[in-house]
mmCIF file of C-alpha atoms and ligand atoms in Angstrom:
data_model
loop_
_atom_site.group_PDB
_atom_site.id
_atom_site.type_symbol
_atom_site.label_atom_id
_atom_site.label_comp_id
_atom_site.label_asym_id
_atom_site.label_seq_id
_atom_site.Cartn_x
_atom_site.Cartn_y
_atom_site.Cartn_z
ATOM 1 C CA UNK A 655 167.156 38.603 116.145
ATOM 2 C CA UNK A 656 165.812 36.411 118.893
ATOM 3 C CA UNK A 657 168.957 34.266 118.557
ATOM 4 C CA UNK A 658 171.257 37.262 119.114
ATOM 5 C CA UNK A 659 169.349 38.520 122.136
ATOM 6 C CA UNK A 660 169.590 35.070 123.739
ATOM 7 C CA UNK A 661 173.420 35.147 123.694
ATOM 8 C CA UNK A 662 174.854 35.542 127.182
ATOM 9 C CA UNK A 663 178.148 37.489 127.095
ATOM 10 C CA UNK A 664 181.166 35.401 128.175
ATOM 11 C CA UNK A 665 179.044 32.348 128.647
ATOM 12 C CA UNK A 666 180.696 28.939 128.658
ATOM 13 C CA UNK A 667 178.563 25.940 127.840
ATOM 14 C CA UNK A 668 180.022 22.462 128.097
ATOM 15 C CA UNK A 669 177.942 19.439 127.170
ATOM 16 C CA UNK A 670 178.934 15.795 127.463
ATOM 17 C CA UNK A 671 182.559 16.713 126.960
ATOM 18 C CA UNK A 672 185.048 13.828 127.066
ATOM 19 C CA UNK A 673 188.792 13.547 126.592
ATOM 20 C CA UNK A 674 191.031 10.609 125.912
ATOM 21 C CA UNK A 675 194.735 11.170 125.388
ATOM 22 C CA UNK A 676 194.945 7.870 123.569
ATOM 23 C CA UNK A 677 192.216 7.630 121.013
ATOM 24 C CA UNK A 678 193.468 4.391 119.517
ATOM 25 C CA UNK A 679 192.247 2.415 122.534
ATOM 26 C CA UNK A 680 188.476 2.453 122.626
ATOM 27 C CA UNK A 681 187.858 1.238 126.141
ATOM 28 C CA UNK A 682 185.738 3.273 128.558
ATOM 29 C CA UNK A 683 188.501 3.657 131.140
ATOM 30 C CA UNK A 684 190.564 5.348 128.485
ATOM 31 C CA UNK A 685 188.696 8.602 129.062
ATOM 32 C CA UNK A 686 190.391 10.924 131.547
ATOM 33 C CA UNK A 687 187.260 13.067 131.765
ATOM 34 C CA UNK A 688 183.918 11.835 130.532
ATOM 35 C CA UNK A 689 180.584 13.547 129.998
ATOM 36 C CA UNK A 690 181.444 16.832 131.648
ATOM 37 C CA UNK A 691 178.485 19.218 131.778
ATOM 38 C CA UNK A 692 178.837 22.824 132.876
ATOM 39 C CA UNK A 693 176.956 26.008 132.207
ATOM 40 C CA UNK A 694 178.552 29.320 133.185
ATOM 41 C CA UNK A 695 176.999 32.675 132.684
ATOM 42 C CA UNK A 696 179.200 35.758 132.277
ATOM 43 C CA UNK A 697 180.895 37.327 135.299
ATOM 44 C CA UNK A 698 180.906 34.197 137.434
ATOM 45 C CA UNK A 699 183.624 33.112 139.829
ATOM 46 C CA UNK A 700 183.539 29.342 139.401
ATOM 47 C CA UNK A 701 185.789 26.886 141.216
ATOM 48 C CA UNK A 702 186.749 23.493 139.930
ATOM 49 C CA UNK A 703 187.695 21.387 142.930
ATOM 50 C CA UNK A 704 188.977 17.859 142.656
ATOM 51 C CA UNK A 705 191.615 15.346 143.647
ATOM 52 C CA UNK A 706 195.038 15.483 142.105
ATOM 53 C CA UNK A 707 195.175 13.820 138.697
ATOM 54 C CA UNK A 708 191.420 13.856 138.095
ATOM 55 C CA UNK A 709 191.670 15.957 134.946
ATOM 56 C CA UNK A 710 191.211 19.551 136.131
ATOM 57 C CA UNK A 711 194.109 20.866 134.030
ATOM 58 C CA UNK A 712 192.923 18.763 131.118
ATOM 59 C CA UNK A 713 189.489 20.389 131.244
ATOM 60 C CA UNK A 714 190.958 23.882 131.673
ATOM 61 C CA UNK A 715 193.357 23.347 128.768
ATOM 62 C CA UNK A 716 190.465 22.257 126.568
ATOM 63 C CA UNK A 717 188.506 25.398 127.512
ATOM 64 C CA UNK A 718 191.655 27.459 126.787
ATOM 65 C CA UNK A 719 191.891 25.783 123.377
ATOM 66 C CA UNK A 720 195.386 24.420 124.058
ATOM 67 C CA UNK A 721 194.278 20.806 123.670
ATOM 68 C CA UNK A 722 191.401 19.213 121.761
ATOM 69 C CA UNK A 723 188.391 17.497 123.269
ATOM 70 C CA UNK A 724 187.686 13.975 122.051
ATOM 71 C CA UNK A 725 183.918 14.434 121.962
ATOM 72 C CA UNK A 726 181.137 16.657 123.260
ATOM 73 C CA UNK A 727 180.418 20.336 123.004
ATOM 74 C CA UNK A 728 182.309 23.454 124.103
ATOM 75 C CA UNK A 729 180.603 26.753 123.346
ATOM 76 C CA UNK A 730 181.987 30.137 124.296
ATOM 77 C CA UNK A 731 179.613 33.001 123.615
ATOM 78 C CA UNK A 732 177.508 30.404 121.815
ATOM 79 C CA UNK A 733 180.310 29.591 119.369
ATOM 80 C CA UNK A 734 182.094 26.271 118.947
ATOM 81 C CA UNK A 735 185.662 26.581 120.172
ATOM 82 C CA UNK A 736 188.686 24.400 119.433
ATOM 83 C CA UNK A 737 191.625 26.815 119.552
ATOM 84 C CA UNK A 738 192.886 29.651 121.770
ATOM 85 C CA UNK A 739 191.212 33.041 121.466
ATOM 86 C CA UNK A 740 191.834 36.551 122.774
ATOM 87 C CA UNK A 741 188.726 36.465 124.954
ATOM 88 C CA UNK A 742 190.369 33.732 127.069
ATOM 89 C CA UNK A 743 193.633 33.729 129.030
ATOM 90 C CA UNK A 744 195.331 31.194 131.264
ATOM 91 C CA UNK A 745 197.176 31.875 134.505
ATOM 92 C CA UNK A 746 199.527 28.966 135.160
ATOM 93 C CA UNK A 747 200.603 27.508 138.471
ATOM 94 C CA UNK A 748 204.239 28.428 137.921
ATOM 95 C CA UNK A 749 204.831 32.020 136.755
ATOM 96 C CA UNK A 750 208.297 31.017 135.519
ATOM 97 C CA UNK A 751 206.533 29.059 132.783
ATOM 98 C CA UNK A 752 205.146 32.252 131.321
ATOM 99 C CA UNK A 753 207.320 35.248 132.288
ATOM 100 C CA UNK A 754 210.220 36.265 130.054
ATOM 101 C CA UNK A 755 213.349 36.410 132.230
ATOM 102 C CA UNK A 756 215.008 39.007 129.985
ATOM 103 C CA UNK A 757 212.126 41.487 130.304
ATOM 104 C CA UNK A 758 211.477 43.622 133.368
ATOM 105 C CA UNK A 759 208.101 43.768 135.157
ATOM 106 C CA UNK A 760 206.695 46.544 132.988
ATOM 107 C CA UNK A 761 207.942 44.969 129.750
ATOM 108 C CA UNK A 762 206.512 41.598 130.762
ATOM 109 C CA UNK A 763 203.120 43.169 131.490
ATOM 110 C CA UNK A 764 203.193 45.045 128.172
ATOM 111 C CA UNK A 765 204.252 42.054 126.088
ATOM 112 C CA UNK A 766 200.820 41.078 124.752
ATOM 113 C CA UNK A 767 199.915 44.704 124.113
ATOM 114 C CA UNK A 768 203.078 45.111 122.049
ATOM 115 C CA UNK A 769 202.242 42.011 120.043
ATOM 116 C CA UNK A 770 198.857 43.574 119.372
ATOM 117 C CA UNK A 771 200.509 46.794 118.168
ATOM 118 C CA UNK A 772 199.088 48.984 120.916
ATOM 119 C CA UNK A 773 201.001 52.285 120.826
ATOM 120 C CA UNK A 774 203.585 53.192 123.449
ATOM 121 C CA UNK A 775 201.539 55.714 125.469
ATOM 122 C CA UNK A 776 198.504 53.492 125.640
ATOM 123 C CA UNK A 777 200.665 50.499 126.533
ATOM 124 C CA UNK A 778 202.239 52.401 129.358
ATOM 125 C CA UNK A 779 198.901 53.627 130.717
ATOM 126 C CA UNK A 780 197.427 50.113 130.631
ATOM 127 C CA UNK A 781 200.465 48.457 132.208
ATOM 128 C CA UNK A 782 200.583 51.111 134.961
ATOM 129 C CA UNK A 783 196.942 50.473 135.744
ATOM 130 C CA UNK A 784 197.388 46.717 136.162
ATOM 131 C CA UNK A 785 200.744 46.948 137.913
ATOM 132 C CA UNK A 786 198.989 49.171 140.461
ATOM 133 C CA UNK A 787 196.009 46.838 140.651
ATOM 134 C CA UNK A 788 198.184 43.878 141.654
ATOM 135 C CA UNK A 789 200.189 45.982 144.094
ATOM 136 C CA UNK A 790 203.483 46.086 142.225
ATOM 137 C CA UNK A 791 203.920 49.852 141.812
ATOM 138 C CA UNK A 792 207.574 50.750 142.378
ATOM 139 C CA UNK A 793 208.818 47.404 141.046
ATOM 140 C CA UNK A 794 208.399 48.141 137.319
ATOM 141 C CA UNK A 795 212.099 47.980 136.479
ATOM 142 C CA UNK A 796 212.822 44.713 138.286
ATOM 143 C CA UNK A 797 213.518 41.495 136.412
ATOM 144 C CA UNK A 798 211.842 38.195 137.326
ATOM 145 C CA UNK A 799 214.973 36.893 139.106
ATOM 146 C CA UNK A 800 214.729 39.858 141.500
ATOM 147 C CA UNK A 801 211.165 38.990 142.526
ATOM 148 C CA UNK A 802 209.658 36.609 145.063
ATOM 149 C CA UNK A 803 207.316 33.843 143.886
ATOM 150 C CA UNK A 804 204.294 35.877 144.952
ATOM 151 C CA UNK A 805 205.498 38.958 143.075
ATOM 152 C CA UNK A 806 206.118 36.909 139.926
ATOM 153 C CA UNK A 807 202.629 35.494 140.172
ATOM 154 C CA UNK A 808 201.289 39.074 140.406
ATOM 155 C CA UNK A 809 203.245 40.005 137.274
ATOM 156 C CA UNK A 810 201.675 37.069 135.447
ATOM 157 C CA UNK A 811 198.234 38.153 136.634
ATOM 158 C CA UNK A 812 198.860 41.792 135.609
ATOM 159 C CA UNK A 813 200.012 40.668 132.182
ATOM 160 C CA UNK A 814 196.974 38.511 131.648
ATOM 161 C CA UNK A 815 194.633 41.302 132.847
ATOM 162 C CA UNK A 816 196.375 43.904 130.651
ATOM 163 C CA UNK A 817 195.283 41.909 127.598
ATOM 164 C CA UNK A 818 191.725 42.333 128.886
ATOM 165 C CA UNK A 819 190.429 38.809 128.351
ATOM 166 C CA UNK A 820 186.791 38.306 129.272
ATOM 167 C CA UNK A 821 187.481 34.843 130.618
ATOM 168 C CA UNK A 822 190.252 34.052 133.091
ATOM 169 C CA UNK A 823 191.326 30.435 133.393
ATOM 170 C CA UNK A 824 193.434 29.892 136.502
ATOM 171 C CA UNK A 825 195.173 26.568 137.077
ATOM 172 C CA UNK A 826 196.114 26.313 140.770
ATOM 173 C CA UNK A 827 197.768 29.740 140.436
ATOM 174 C CA UNK A 828 198.516 30.126 144.153
ATOM 175 C CA UNK A 829 199.500 26.523 144.787
ATOM 176 C CA UNK A 830 203.219 27.221 145.080
ATOM 177 C CA UNK A 831 202.907 30.283 147.317
ATOM 178 C CA UNK A 832 203.453 30.471 151.068
ATOM 179 C CA UNK A 833 200.315 30.742 153.191
ATOM 180 C CA UNK A 834 200.613 34.477 153.855
ATOM 181 C CA UNK A 835 201.176 35.465 150.213
ATOM 182 C CA UNK A 836 198.403 33.131 149.177
ATOM 183 C CA UNK A 837 195.932 34.966 151.449
ATOM 184 C CA UNK A 838 196.979 38.317 150.011
ATOM 185 C CA UNK A 839 196.631 37.051 146.434
ATOM 186 C CA UNK A 840 193.225 35.555 147.167
ATOM 187 C CA UNK A 841 192.029 38.895 148.558
ATOM 188 C CA UNK A 842 193.422 40.755 145.556
ATOM 189 C CA UNK A 843 191.810 38.352 143.123
ATOM 190 C CA UNK A 844 188.400 38.862 144.752
ATOM 191 C CA UNK A 845 188.929 42.621 144.534
ATOM 192 C CA UNK A 846 189.994 42.432 140.860
ATOM 193 C CA UNK A 847 187.050 40.189 139.997
ATOM 194 C CA UNK A 848 184.569 42.447 141.773
ATOM 195 C CA UNK A 849 186.007 45.470 139.919
ATOM 196 C CA UNK A 850 186.231 43.889 136.468
ATOM 197 C CA UNK A 851 183.486 41.224 136.545
ATOM 198 C CA UNK A 852 185.508 38.771 134.510
ATOM 199 C CA UNK A 853 184.361 35.229 134.126
ATOM 200 C CA UNK A 854 186.788 33.168 136.211
ATOM 201 C CA UNK A 855 187.300 29.434 136.287
ATOM 202 C CA UNK A 856 189.713 28.742 139.108
ATOM 203 C CA UNK A 857 191.146 25.268 139.629
ATOM 204 C CA UNK A 858 192.225 24.149 143.065
ATOM 205 C CA UNK A 859 192.448 21.030 145.186
ATOM 206 C CA UNK A 860 192.241 23.159 148.349
ATOM 207 C CA UNK A 861 188.774 23.267 149.927
ATOM 208 C CA UNK A 862 189.473 26.363 151.988
ATOM 209 C CA UNK A 863 190.666 28.257 148.927
ATOM 210 C CA UNK A 864 187.557 27.152 147.037
ATOM 211 C CA UNK A 865 185.300 28.497 149.800
ATOM 212 C CA UNK A 866 187.207 31.769 150.153
ATOM 213 C CA UNK A 867 186.938 32.516 146.428
ATOM 214 C CA UNK A 868 184.026 30.884 144.678
ATOM 215 C CA UNK A 869 180.400 31.706 144.038
ATOM 216 C CA UNK A 870 179.924 28.127 142.856
ATOM 217 C CA UNK A 871 182.126 25.103 143.408
ATOM 218 C CA UNK A 872 182.062 22.152 141.034
ATOM 219 C CA UNK A 873 183.392 18.914 142.489
ATOM 220 C CA UNK A 874 185.165 16.560 140.134
ATOM 221 C CA UNK A 875 185.275 12.844 140.675
ATOM 222 C CA UNK A 876 188.586 11.075 140.209
ATOM 223 C CA UNK A 877 189.748 9.836 136.818
ATOM 224 C CA UNK A 878 189.426 7.759 134.733
ATOM 225 C CA UNK A 879 186.059 8.954 133.496
ATOM 226 C CA UNK A 880 186.041 11.965 135.832
ATOM 227 C CA UNK A 881 183.033 14.241 135.674
ATOM 228 C CA UNK A 882 181.579 17.133 137.646
ATOM 229 C CA UNK A 883 179.578 15.275 140.244
ATOM 230 C CA UNK A 884 178.061 18.086 142.238
ATOM 231 C CA UNK A 885 177.909 21.874 142.176
ATOM 232 C CA UNK A 886 177.670 23.830 145.428
ATOM 233 C CA UNK A 887 176.415 27.406 145.659
ATOM 234 C CA UNK A 888 178.346 29.462 148.175
ATOM 235 C CA UNK A 889 175.874 32.086 149.250
ATOM 236 C CA UNK A 890 177.657 33.938 152.038
ATOM 237 C CA UNK A 891 179.216 37.342 151.252
ATOM 238 C CA UNK A 892 182.819 38.343 150.567
ATOM 239 C CA UNK A 893 185.204 38.569 152.311
ATOM 240 C CA UNK A 894 184.460 35.100 153.580
ATOM 241 C CA UNK A 895 184.960 34.581 157.285
ATOM 242 C CA UNK A 896 186.883 31.330 157.603
ATOM 243 C CA UNK A 897 186.052 31.003 161.291
ATOM 244 C CA UNK A 898 182.279 31.310 160.809
ATOM 245 C CA UNK A 899 180.038 28.320 161.410
ATOM 246 C CA UNK A 900 178.580 28.482 157.867
ATOM 247 C CA UNK A 901 182.109 28.360 156.404
ATOM 248 C CA UNK A 902 182.997 25.345 158.512
ATOM 249 C CA UNK A 903 179.756 23.600 157.745
ATOM 250 C CA UNK A 904 180.333 23.953 153.995
ATOM 251 C CA UNK A 905 183.939 22.906 154.507
ATOM 252 C CA UNK A 906 182.851 19.666 156.128
ATOM 253 C CA UNK A 907 180.359 18.982 153.339
ATOM 254 C CA UNK A 908 182.991 19.522 150.663
ATOM 255 C CA UNK A 909 185.532 17.454 152.581
ATOM 256 C CA UNK A 910 183.061 14.571 152.832
ATOM 257 C CA UNK A 911 182.350 14.774 149.107
ATOM 258 C CA UNK A 912 186.003 14.909 148.165
ATOM 259 C CA UNK A 913 186.832 11.996 150.435
ATOM 260 C CA UNK A 914 184.096 10.003 148.808
ATOM 261 C CA UNK A 915 185.676 10.814 145.461
ATOM 262 C CA UNK A 916 189.223 10.054 146.486
ATOM 263 C CA UNK A 917 188.504 7.143 148.871
ATOM 264 C CA UNK A 918 191.103 8.377 151.302
ATOM 265 C CA UNK A 919 192.487 5.915 153.794
ATOM 266 C CA UNK A 920 191.631 6.394 157.464
ATOM 267 C CA UNK A 921 195.189 7.457 158.302
ATOM 268 C CA UNK A 922 195.112 10.353 155.869
ATOM 269 C CA UNK A 923 191.695 11.464 157.106
ATOM 270 C CA UNK A 924 192.905 11.614 160.706
ATOM 271 C CA UNK A 925 195.957 13.652 159.739
ATOM 272 C CA UNK A 926 193.880 16.121 157.747
ATOM 273 C CA UNK A 927 191.266 16.630 160.416
ATOM 274 C CA UNK A 928 193.764 16.611 163.270
ATOM 275 C CA UNK A 929 195.971 19.098 161.441
ATOM 276 C CA UNK A 930 193.079 21.559 161.258
ATOM 277 C CA UNK A 931 191.829 23.198 158.164
ATOM 278 C CA UNK A 932 191.788 26.846 159.126
HETATM 279 N N1 ADP B 963 199.471 15.077 127.566
HETATM 280 C C1 ADP B 963 199.045 14.015 128.243
HETATM 281 N N2 ADP B 963 199.154 12.771 127.699
HETATM 282 C C2 ADP B 963 198.713 11.677 128.346
HETATM 283 N N3 ADP B 963 198.135 11.713 129.577
HETATM 284 C C3 ADP B 963 198.004 12.902 130.164
HETATM 285 C C4 ADP B 963 198.444 14.124 129.542
HETATM 286 N N4 ADP B 963 198.158 15.153 130.378
HETATM 287 C C5 ADP B 963 197.584 14.626 131.470
HETATM 288 N N5 ADP B 963 197.474 13.280 131.349
HETATM 289 C C6 ADP B 963 196.872 12.368 132.334
HETATM 290 O O1 ADP B 963 195.541 12.799 132.557
HETATM 291 C C7 ADP B 963 195.201 12.642 133.922
HETATM 292 C C8 ADP B 963 194.680 13.958 134.445
HETATM 293 O O2 ADP B 963 195.732 14.898 134.460
HETATM 294 P P1 ADP B 963 195.514 16.429 134.804
HETATM 295 O O3 ADP B 963 194.488 16.979 133.875
HETATM 296 O O4 ADP B 963 196.844 17.082 134.808
HETATM 297 O O5 ADP B 963 194.901 16.336 136.279
HETATM 298 P P2 ADP B 963 194.816 17.426 137.466
HETATM 299 O O6 ADP B 963 195.087 18.757 136.872
HETATM 300 O O7 ADP B 963 193.451 17.264 138.024
HETATM 301 O O8 ADP B 963 195.846 17.046 138.482
HETATM 302 C C9 ADP B 963 196.430 12.131 134.640
HETATM 303 O O9 ADP B 963 196.300 10.740 134.771
HETATM 304 C C10 ADP B 963 197.548 12.469 133.682
HETATM 305 O O10 ADP B 963 198.590 11.555 133.796
HETATM 306 MG MG1 MG B 964 196.558 20.175 137.264
#
C-alpha cells in the first residue's frame, strides 16, 4: 500500500543512464551520453538545452523507447521502460517525417484513434477538439502539401495530443519554423500545457526558447560522455517577458554555461552577442 501511494503519476526517473552506439568498443569516450540523472514529477515543463550533437535526441529517443540504453535506469511511473508505450508520444522536428501525405488534416489527426478502434463519432469529437486547440479549424479537409510548415507542425501536435499521452517528448519541434510562427507555436504550447498539465520534455539548442517555455532547464555538456551538468529553475511567470531584466539575466547565465560546454571561439561569441538575442 505504501508503495502504491508513493508513485508519482507521469514521473520520469533517470539514474546513471549511459548510451554507446558501439558497444563492442569499451573505451570511455565511446559513450555519447554518460551517467545522466534526472527526476521529473508529473505535469512539468522541462527543457533539455545543449549544443548540437551532444546527445539530446539520443536521450529523448531512449525515453520514448525507440532506442535502448546501454546501462542505467529509466523508470516511468516507477516502472522499468525499454520500449514505446501509449503514455508517451514524440513530436519530431520535421512534421513531414510523421504526417501521412495521402490523408487530410482531420484524417491525420484521427489516425491513432482509428488504430485504437475508437468509434467514428468519438473520433470526430476528439479530432475537432484538438484541431481547434492548435488553431486549425477550417483547414480539416486540406492535405499536408497544401499547408505551411507551421500548419503541418500544428497537425502533428494535434495528432499527438488526440492520442492523449501523459508525456510529450518534443525534439526541437519548432526548429524549422520562421521566427513569427515559432512565437505563435510557443504561446500555443504554453496554453496547451497549462490546460492539459502534460509532462513535457522539450529539446532545444535555443536559449531564448528554453526561457520562454520551461519551468526547469537542464543543461547538457557536449559529447562524448555528455551529461546534465546543471538544472536551472525559471521562477518568473508565463507569459515570459523577453525584454525584462530577469529574463536577460538568466539568458546571460545560460549563455555563459553553454559557452563553457561548447568552448566557442571568440569570433562566434562576438557574432552571437553582437547579433542580439531578443
Ligand atoms: N544511430 C546512431 N548511430 C551511431 N551514432 C549516432 C546515432 N545517432 C546519433 N549518433 C551520434 O550521437 C551523437 C549525438 O547525436 P544526437 O543525439 O542526435 O545529438 P543532438 O540531438 O544533441 O544533436 C552524435 O555524435 C551522433 O553522430
Ligand atoms: Mg537532435
